[in-house]
mmCIF file of C-alpha atoms in Angstrom:
data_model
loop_
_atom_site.group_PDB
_atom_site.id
_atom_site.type_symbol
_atom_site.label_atom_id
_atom_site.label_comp_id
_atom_site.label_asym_id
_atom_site.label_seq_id
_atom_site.Cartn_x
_atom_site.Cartn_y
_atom_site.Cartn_z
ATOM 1 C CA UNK F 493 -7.115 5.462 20.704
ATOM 2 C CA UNK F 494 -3.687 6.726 19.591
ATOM 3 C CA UNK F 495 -4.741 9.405 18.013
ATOM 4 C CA UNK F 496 -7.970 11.863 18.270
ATOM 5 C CA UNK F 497 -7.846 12.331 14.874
ATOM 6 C CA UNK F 498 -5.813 11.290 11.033
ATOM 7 C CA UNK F 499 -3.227 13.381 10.971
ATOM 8 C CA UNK F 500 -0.358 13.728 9.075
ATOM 9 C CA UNK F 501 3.713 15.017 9.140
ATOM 10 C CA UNK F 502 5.964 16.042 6.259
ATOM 11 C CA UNK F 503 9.706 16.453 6.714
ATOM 12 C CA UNK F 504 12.761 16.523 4.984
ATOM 13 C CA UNK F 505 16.025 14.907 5.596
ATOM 14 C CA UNK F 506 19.351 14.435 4.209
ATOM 15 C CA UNK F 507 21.412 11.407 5.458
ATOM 16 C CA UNK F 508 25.019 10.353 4.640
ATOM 17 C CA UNK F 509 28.908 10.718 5.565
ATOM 18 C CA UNK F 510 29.521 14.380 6.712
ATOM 19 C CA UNK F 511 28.910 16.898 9.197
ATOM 20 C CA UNK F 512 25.603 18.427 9.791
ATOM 21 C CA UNK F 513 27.077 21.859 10.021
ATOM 22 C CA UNK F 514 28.610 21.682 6.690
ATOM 23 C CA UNK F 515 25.289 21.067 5.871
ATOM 24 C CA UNK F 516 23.806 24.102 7.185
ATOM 25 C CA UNK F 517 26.518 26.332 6.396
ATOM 26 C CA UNK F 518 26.640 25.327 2.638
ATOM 27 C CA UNK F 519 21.867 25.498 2.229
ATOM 28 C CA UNK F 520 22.226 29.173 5.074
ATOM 29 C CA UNK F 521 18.931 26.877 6.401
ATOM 30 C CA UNK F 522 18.889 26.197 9.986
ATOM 31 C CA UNK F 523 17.935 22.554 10.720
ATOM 32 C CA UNK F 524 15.083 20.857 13.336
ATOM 33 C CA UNK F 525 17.564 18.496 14.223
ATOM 34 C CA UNK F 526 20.765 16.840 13.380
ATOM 35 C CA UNK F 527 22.537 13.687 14.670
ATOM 36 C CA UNK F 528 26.203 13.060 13.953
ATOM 37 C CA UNK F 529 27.909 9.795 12.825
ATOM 38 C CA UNK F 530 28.570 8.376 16.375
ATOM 39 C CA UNK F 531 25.971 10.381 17.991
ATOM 40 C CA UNK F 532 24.182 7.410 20.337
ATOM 41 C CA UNK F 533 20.381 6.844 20.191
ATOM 42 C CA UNK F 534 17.800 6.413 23.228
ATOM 43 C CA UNK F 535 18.401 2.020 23.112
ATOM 44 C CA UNK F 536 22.351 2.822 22.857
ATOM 45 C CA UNK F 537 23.405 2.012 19.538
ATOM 46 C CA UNK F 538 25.491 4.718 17.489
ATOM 47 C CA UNK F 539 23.932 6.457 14.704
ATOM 48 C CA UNK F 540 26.311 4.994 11.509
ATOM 49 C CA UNK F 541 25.562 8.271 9.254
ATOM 50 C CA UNK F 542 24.398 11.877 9.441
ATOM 51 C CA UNK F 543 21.224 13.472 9.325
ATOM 52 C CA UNK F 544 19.906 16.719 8.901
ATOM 53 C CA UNK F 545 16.943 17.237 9.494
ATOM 54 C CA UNK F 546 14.489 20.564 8.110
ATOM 55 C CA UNK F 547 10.772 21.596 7.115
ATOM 56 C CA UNK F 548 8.294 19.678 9.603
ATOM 57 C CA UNK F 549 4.917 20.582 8.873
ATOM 58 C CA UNK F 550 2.087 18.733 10.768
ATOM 59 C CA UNK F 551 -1.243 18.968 9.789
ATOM 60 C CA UNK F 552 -4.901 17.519 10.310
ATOM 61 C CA UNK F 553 -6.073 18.056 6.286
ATOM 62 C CA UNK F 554 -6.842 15.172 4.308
ATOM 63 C CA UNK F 555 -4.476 16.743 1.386
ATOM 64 C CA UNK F 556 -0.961 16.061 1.952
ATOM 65 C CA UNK F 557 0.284 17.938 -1.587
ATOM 66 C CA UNK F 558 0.201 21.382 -0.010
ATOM 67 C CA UNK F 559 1.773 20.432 3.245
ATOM 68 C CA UNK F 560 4.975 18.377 0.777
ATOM 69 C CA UNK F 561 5.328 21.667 -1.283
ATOM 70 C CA UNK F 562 5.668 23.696 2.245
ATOM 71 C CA UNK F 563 8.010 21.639 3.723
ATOM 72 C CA UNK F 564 10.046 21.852 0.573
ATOM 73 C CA UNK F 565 9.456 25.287 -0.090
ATOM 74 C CA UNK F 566 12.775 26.925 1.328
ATOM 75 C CA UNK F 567 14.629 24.340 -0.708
ATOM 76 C CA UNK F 568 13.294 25.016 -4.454
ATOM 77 C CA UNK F 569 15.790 27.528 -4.805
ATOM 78 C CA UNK F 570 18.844 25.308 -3.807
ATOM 79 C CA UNK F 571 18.230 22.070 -6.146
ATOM 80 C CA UNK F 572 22.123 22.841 -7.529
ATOM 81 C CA UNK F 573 22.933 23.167 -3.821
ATOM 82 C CA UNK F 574 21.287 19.917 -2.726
ATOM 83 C CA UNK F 575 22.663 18.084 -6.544
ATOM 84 C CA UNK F 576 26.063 18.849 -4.683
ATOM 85 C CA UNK F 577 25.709 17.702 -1.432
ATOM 86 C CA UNK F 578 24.070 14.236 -2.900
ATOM 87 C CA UNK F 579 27.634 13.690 -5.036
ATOM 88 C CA UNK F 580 29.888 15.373 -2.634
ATOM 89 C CA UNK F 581 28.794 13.489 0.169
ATOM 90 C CA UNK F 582 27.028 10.166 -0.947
ATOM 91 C CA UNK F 583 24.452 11.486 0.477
ATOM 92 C CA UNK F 584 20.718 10.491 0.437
ATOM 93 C CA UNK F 585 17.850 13.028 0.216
ATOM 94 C CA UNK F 586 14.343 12.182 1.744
ATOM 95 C CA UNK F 587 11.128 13.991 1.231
ATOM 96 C CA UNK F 588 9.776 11.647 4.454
ATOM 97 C CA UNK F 589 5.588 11.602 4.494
ATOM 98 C CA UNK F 590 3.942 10.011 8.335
ATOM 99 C CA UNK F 591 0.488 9.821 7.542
ATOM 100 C CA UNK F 592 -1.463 8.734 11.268
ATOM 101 C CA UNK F 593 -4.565 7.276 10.322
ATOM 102 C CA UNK F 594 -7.652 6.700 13.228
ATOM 103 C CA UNK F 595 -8.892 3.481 11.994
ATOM 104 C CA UNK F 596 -12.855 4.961 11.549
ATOM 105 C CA UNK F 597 -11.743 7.843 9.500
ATOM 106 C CA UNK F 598 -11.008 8.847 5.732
ATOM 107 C CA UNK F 599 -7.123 8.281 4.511
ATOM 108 C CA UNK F 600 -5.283 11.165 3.794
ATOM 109 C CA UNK F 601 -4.422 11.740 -0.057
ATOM 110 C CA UNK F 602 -0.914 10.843 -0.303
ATOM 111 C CA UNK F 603 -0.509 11.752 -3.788
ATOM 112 C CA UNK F 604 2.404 14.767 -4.374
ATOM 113 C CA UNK F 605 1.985 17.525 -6.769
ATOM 114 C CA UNK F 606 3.864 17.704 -10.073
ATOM 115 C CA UNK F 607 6.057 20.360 -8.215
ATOM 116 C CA UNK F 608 6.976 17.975 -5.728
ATOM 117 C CA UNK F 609 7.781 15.017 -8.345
ATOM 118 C CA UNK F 610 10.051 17.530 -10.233
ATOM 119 C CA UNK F 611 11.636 18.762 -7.216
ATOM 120 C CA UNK F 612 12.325 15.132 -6.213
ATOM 121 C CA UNK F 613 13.151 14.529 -10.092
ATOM 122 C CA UNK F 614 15.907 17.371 -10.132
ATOM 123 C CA UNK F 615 17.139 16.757 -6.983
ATOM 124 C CA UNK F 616 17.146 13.012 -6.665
ATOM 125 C CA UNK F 617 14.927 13.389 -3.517
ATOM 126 C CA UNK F 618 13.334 10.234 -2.642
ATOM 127 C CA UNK F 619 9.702 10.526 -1.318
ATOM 128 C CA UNK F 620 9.024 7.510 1.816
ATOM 129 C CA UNK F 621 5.843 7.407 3.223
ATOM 130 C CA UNK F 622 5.710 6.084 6.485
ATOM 131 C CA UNK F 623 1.829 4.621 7.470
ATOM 132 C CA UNK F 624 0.441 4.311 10.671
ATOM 133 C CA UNK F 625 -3.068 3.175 11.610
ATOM 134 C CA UNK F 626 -4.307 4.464 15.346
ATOM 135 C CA UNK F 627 -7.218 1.929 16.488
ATOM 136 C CA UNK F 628 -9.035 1.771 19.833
ATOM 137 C CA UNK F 629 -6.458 -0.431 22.802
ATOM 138 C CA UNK F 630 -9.511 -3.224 23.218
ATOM 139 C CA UNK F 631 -9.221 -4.114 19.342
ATOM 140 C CA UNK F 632 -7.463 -7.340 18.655
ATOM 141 C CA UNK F 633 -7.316 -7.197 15.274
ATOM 142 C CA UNK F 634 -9.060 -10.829 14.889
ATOM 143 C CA UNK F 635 -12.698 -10.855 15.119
ATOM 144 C CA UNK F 636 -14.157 -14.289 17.433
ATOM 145 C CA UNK F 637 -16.959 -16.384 15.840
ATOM 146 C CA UNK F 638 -19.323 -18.472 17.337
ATOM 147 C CA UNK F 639 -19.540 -21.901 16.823
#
């Protein structure tokens, strides 16, 4: 298996045309990570835009609501704040959801709170939910019949 058990990460990120510090410096948040326009990934190829990166929460519960409204919970209080940084620097705002699903278990519920839709209303965050299914190495996916 890839995974002992479902499992799933919230994050949020903010992409676009600037520099990550000005980021940080303008929200007083400190971020996970950052890359910079330029900055060159593990296959070699440049990163093209920004991103800031803040909020990770990782958790094993089946309810993915509460876990959102943590990892957005520093930034309720800066939706003007984030409003600016969208215009002022084209940027992109992502409320990203990686739900990792063992094959033989129950799905995590995937569905955000009204908090987090007005959050992402007023701030123009967009919510992407990124699904992975974990199954055992020997499955092929196909099942064989006899003939």
């Amino acid at each position: 298996y890839h995974a002992e058990r479902t499992q799933c990460m919230t994050y949020f990120r903010i992409t676009g045309n600037f520099d990550p510090d000005d980021i940080t410096k303008y929200l007083r948040l400190v971020p996970e990570s950052v890359q910079r326009i330029g900055d060159v990934r593990r296959n070699g190829v440049p990163y093209d835009c920004a991103s800031w990166r803040y909020g990770t929460v990782k958790s094993h519960r089946l309810d993915t609501a509460n876990q959102m409204m943590q990892t957005i919970d520093d930034l309720l209080t800066k939706a003007d704040l984030l409003r600016k940084i969208k215009l002022t620097y084209d940027a992109k705002l992502w409320l990203i959801v990686v739900p990792l699903v063992r094959y033989d278990e129950p799905t995590p519920m995937l569905a955000p709170s009204p908090a987090v839709m007005r959050f992402c209303m007023e701030t123009g965050t967009e919510i992407d939910i990124d699904l992975y299914v974990a199954c055992p190495d020997d499955m092929t996916g196909t099942e064989q019949t006899e003939q």
